[in-house]
N, CA and C atoms as an extended XYZ file, in Angstrom:
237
Properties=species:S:1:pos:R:3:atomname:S:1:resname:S:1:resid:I:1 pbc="F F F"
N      -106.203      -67.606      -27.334 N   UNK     1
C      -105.461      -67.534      -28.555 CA  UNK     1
C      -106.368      -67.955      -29.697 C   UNK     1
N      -106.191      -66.988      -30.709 N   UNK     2
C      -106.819      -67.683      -32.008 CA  UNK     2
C      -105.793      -67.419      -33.272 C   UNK     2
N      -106.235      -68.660      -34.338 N   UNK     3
C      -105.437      -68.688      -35.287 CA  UNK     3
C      -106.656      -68.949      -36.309 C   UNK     3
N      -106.068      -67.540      -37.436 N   UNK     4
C      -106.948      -67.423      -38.696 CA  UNK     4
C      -106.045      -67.975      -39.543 C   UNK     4
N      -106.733      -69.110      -40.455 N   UNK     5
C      -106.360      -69.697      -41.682 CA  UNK     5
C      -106.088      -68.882      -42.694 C   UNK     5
N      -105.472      -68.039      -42.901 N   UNK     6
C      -105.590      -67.314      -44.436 CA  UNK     6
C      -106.170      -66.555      -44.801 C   UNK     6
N      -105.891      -65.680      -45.483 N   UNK     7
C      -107.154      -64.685      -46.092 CA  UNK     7
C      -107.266      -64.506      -47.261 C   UNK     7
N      -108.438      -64.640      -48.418 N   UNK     8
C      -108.180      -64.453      -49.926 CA  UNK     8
C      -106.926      -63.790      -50.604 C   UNK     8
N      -106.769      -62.802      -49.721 N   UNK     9
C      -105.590      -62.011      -50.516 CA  UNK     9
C      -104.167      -62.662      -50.277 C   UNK     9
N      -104.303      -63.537      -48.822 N   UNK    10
C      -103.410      -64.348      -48.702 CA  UNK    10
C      -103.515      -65.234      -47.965 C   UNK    10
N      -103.546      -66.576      -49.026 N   UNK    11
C      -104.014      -67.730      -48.391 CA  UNK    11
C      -103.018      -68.908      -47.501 C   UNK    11
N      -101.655      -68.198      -47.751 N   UNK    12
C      -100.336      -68.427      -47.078 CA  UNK    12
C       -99.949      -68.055      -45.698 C   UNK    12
N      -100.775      -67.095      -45.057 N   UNK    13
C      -100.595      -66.484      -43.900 CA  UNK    13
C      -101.403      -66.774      -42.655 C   UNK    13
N      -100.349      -67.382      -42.167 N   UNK    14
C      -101.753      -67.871      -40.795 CA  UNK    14
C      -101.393      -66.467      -40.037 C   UNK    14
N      -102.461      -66.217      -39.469 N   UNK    15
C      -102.470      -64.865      -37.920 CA  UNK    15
C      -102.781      -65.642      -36.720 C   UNK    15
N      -101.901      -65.489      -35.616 N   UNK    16
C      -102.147      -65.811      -34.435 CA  UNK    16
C      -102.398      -64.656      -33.431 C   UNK    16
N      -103.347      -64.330      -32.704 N   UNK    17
C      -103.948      -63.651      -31.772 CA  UNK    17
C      -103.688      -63.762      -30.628 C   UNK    17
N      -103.710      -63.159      -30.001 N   UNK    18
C      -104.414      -63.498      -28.444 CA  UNK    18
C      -103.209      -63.606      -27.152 C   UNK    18
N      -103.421      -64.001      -25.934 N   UNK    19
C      -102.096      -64.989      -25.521 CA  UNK    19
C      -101.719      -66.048      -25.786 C   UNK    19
N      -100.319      -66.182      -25.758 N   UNK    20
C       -99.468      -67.363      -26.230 CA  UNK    20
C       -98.732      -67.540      -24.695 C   UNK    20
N       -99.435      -68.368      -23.908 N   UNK    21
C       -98.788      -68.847      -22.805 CA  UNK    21
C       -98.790      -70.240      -22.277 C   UNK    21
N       -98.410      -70.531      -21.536 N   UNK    22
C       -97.983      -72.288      -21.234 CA  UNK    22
C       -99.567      -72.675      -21.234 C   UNK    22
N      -100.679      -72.141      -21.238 N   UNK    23
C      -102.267      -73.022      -21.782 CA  UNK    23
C      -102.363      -73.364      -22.955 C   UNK    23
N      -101.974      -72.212      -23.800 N   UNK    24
C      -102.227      -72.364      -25.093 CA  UNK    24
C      -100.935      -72.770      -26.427 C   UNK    24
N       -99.669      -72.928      -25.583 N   UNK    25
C       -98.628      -72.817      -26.776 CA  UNK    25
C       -98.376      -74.204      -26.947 C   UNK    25
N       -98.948      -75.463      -26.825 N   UNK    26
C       -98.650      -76.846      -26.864 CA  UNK    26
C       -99.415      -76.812      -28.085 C   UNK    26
N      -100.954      -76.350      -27.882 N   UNK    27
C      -102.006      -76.464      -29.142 CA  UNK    27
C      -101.452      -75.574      -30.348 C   UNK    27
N      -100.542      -74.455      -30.145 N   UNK    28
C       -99.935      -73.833      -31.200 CA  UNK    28
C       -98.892      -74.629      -32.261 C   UNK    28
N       -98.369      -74.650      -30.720 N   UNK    29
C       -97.606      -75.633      -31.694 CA  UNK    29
C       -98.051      -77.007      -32.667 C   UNK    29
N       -98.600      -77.361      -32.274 N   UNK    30
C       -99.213      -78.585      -33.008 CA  UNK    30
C       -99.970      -78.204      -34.489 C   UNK    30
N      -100.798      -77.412      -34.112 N   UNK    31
C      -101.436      -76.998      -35.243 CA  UNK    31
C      -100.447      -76.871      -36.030 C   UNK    31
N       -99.790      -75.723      -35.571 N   UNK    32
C       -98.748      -74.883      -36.867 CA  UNK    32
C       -97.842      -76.141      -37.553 C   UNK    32
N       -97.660      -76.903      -36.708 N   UNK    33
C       -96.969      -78.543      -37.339 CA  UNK    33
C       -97.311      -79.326      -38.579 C   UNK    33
N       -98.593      -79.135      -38.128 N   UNK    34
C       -99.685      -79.733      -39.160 CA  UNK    34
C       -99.991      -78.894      -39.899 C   UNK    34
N      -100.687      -77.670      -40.101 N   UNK    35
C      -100.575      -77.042      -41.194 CA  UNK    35
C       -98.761      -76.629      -42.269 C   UNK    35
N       -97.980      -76.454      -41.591 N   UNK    36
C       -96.584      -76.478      -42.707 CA  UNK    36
C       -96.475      -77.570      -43.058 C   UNK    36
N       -96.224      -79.084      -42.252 N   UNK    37
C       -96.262      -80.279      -43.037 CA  UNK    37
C       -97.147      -80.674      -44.409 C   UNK    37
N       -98.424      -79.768      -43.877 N   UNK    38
C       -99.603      -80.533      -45.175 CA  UNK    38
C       -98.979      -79.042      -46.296 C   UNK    38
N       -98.416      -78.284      -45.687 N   UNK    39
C       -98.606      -76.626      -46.880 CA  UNK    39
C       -97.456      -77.095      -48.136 C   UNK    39
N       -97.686      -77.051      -49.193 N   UNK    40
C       -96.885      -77.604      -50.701 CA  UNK    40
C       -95.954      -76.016      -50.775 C   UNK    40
N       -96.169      -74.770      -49.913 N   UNK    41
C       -95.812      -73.957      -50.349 CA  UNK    41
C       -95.304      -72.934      -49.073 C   UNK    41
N       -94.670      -72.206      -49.679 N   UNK    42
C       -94.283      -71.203      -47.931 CA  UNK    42
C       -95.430      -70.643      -47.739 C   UNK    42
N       -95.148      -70.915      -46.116 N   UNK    43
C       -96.453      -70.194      -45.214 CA  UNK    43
C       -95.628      -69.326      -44.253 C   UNK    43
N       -96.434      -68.168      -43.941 N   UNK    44
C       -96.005      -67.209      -43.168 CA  UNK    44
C       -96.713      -67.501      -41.954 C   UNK    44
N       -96.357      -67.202      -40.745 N   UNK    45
C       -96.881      -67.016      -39.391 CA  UNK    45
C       -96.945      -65.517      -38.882 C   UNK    45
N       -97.576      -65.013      -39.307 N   UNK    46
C       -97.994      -63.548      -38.274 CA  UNK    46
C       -98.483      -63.839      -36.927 C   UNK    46
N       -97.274      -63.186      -36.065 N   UNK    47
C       -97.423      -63.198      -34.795 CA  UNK    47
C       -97.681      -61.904      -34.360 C   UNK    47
N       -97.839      -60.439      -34.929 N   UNK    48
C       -98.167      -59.822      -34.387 CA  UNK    48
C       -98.935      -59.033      -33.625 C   UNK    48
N      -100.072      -59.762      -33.939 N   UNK    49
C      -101.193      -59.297      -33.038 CA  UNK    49
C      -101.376      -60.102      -31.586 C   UNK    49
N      -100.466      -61.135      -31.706 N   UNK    50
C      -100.000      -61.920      -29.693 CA  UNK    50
C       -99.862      -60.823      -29.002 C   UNK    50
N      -100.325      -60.531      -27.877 N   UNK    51
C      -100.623      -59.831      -26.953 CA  UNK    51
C       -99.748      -60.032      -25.506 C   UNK    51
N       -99.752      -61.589      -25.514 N   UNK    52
C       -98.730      -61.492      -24.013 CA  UNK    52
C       -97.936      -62.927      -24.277 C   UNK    52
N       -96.763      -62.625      -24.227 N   UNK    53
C       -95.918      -63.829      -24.296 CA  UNK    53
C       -95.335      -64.205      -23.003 C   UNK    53
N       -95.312      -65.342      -22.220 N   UNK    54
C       -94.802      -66.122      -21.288 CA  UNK    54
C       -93.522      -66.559      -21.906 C   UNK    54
N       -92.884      -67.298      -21.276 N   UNK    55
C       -91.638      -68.458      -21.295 CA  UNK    55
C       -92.003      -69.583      -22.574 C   UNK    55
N       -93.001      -70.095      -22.189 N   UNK    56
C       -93.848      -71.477      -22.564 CA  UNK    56
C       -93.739      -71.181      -24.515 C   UNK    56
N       -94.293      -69.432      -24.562 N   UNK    57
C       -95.278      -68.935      -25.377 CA  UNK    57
C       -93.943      -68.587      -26.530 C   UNK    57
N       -92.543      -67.925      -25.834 N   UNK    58
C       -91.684      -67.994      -26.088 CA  UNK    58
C       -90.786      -68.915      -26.659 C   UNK    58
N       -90.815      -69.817      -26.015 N   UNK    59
C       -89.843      -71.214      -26.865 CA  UNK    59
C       -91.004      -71.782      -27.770 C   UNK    59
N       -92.299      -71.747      -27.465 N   UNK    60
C       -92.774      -72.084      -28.813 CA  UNK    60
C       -92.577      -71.242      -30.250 C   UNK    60
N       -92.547      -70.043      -30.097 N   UNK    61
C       -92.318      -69.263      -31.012 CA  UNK    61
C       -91.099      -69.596      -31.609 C   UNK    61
N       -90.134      -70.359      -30.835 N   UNK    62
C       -88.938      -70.531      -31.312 CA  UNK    62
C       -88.467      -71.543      -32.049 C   UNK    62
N       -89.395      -72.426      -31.570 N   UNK    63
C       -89.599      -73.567      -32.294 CA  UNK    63
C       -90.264      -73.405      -33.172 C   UNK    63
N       -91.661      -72.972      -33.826 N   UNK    64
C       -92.214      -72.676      -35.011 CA  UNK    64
C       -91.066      -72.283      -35.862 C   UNK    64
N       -90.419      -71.370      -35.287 N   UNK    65
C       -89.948      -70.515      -36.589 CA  UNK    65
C       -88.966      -71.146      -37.037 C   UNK    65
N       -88.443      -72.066      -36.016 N   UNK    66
C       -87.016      -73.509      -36.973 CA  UNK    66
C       -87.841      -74.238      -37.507 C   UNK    66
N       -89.218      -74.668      -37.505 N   UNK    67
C       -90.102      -75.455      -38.078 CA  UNK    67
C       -90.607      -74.742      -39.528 C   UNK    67
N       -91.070      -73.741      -39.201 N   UNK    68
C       -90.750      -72.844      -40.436 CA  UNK    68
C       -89.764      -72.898      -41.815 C   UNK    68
N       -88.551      -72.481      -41.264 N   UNK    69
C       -87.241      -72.547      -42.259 CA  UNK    69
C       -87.050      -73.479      -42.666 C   UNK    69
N       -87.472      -74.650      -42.305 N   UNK    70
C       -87.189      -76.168      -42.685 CA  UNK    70
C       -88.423      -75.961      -43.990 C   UNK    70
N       -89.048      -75.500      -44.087 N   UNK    71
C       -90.137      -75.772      -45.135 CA  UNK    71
C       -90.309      -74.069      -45.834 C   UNK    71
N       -89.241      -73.188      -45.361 N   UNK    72
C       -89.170      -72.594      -46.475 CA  UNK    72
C       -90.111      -71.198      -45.939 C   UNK    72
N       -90.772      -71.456      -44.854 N   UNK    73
C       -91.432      -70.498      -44.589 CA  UNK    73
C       -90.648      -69.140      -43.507 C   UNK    73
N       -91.636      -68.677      -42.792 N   UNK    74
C       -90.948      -67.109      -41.980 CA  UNK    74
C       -91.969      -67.436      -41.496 C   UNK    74
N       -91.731      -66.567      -40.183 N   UNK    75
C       -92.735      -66.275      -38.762 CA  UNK    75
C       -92.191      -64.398      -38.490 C   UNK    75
N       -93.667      -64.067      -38.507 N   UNK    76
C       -93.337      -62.166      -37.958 CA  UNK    76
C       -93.614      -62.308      -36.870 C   UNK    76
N       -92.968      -61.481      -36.023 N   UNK    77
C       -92.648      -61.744      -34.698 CA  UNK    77
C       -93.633      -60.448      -34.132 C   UNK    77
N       -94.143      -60.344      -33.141 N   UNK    78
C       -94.818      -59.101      -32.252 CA  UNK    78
C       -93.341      -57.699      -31.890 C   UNK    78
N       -93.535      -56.559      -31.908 N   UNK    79
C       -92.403      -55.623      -31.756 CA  UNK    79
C       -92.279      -55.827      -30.177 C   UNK    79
């Protein structure tokens, strides 16, 4: 899994990559914790380029995105 900080055109948008499964969705979560807590402003989570979602990878996603709304932000989900 990787997560890009932003991009000039939008410095609000994190992208998450890769798999999101019970290895990697503890460290997702955390990060994404810490970046909306420190963000003064809505941040988006692009999830669509995640590739394989587990259970694990799943309730984290679910949790971001109530972590999200609390601060105003959105999470895009993979189709």
């Amino acid at each position: 899994m990787t997560i890009d900080l932003g991009r000039a055109a939008e410095p609000s948008v994190i992208a998450v990559r890769g798999d999101l499964d019970v290895h990697s969705a503890s460290a997702l979560r955390e990060a994404l914790q810490c970046l909306l807590g420190a963000a003064g402003e809505e941040l988006t989570v692009d999830a669509t380029a995640v590739r394989v979602v587990d259970d694990a990878g799943r309730r984290t996603l679910e949790s971001v995105e109530r972590y999200c709304r609390e601060f105003g932000g959105r999470v895009r989900l993979p189709a």
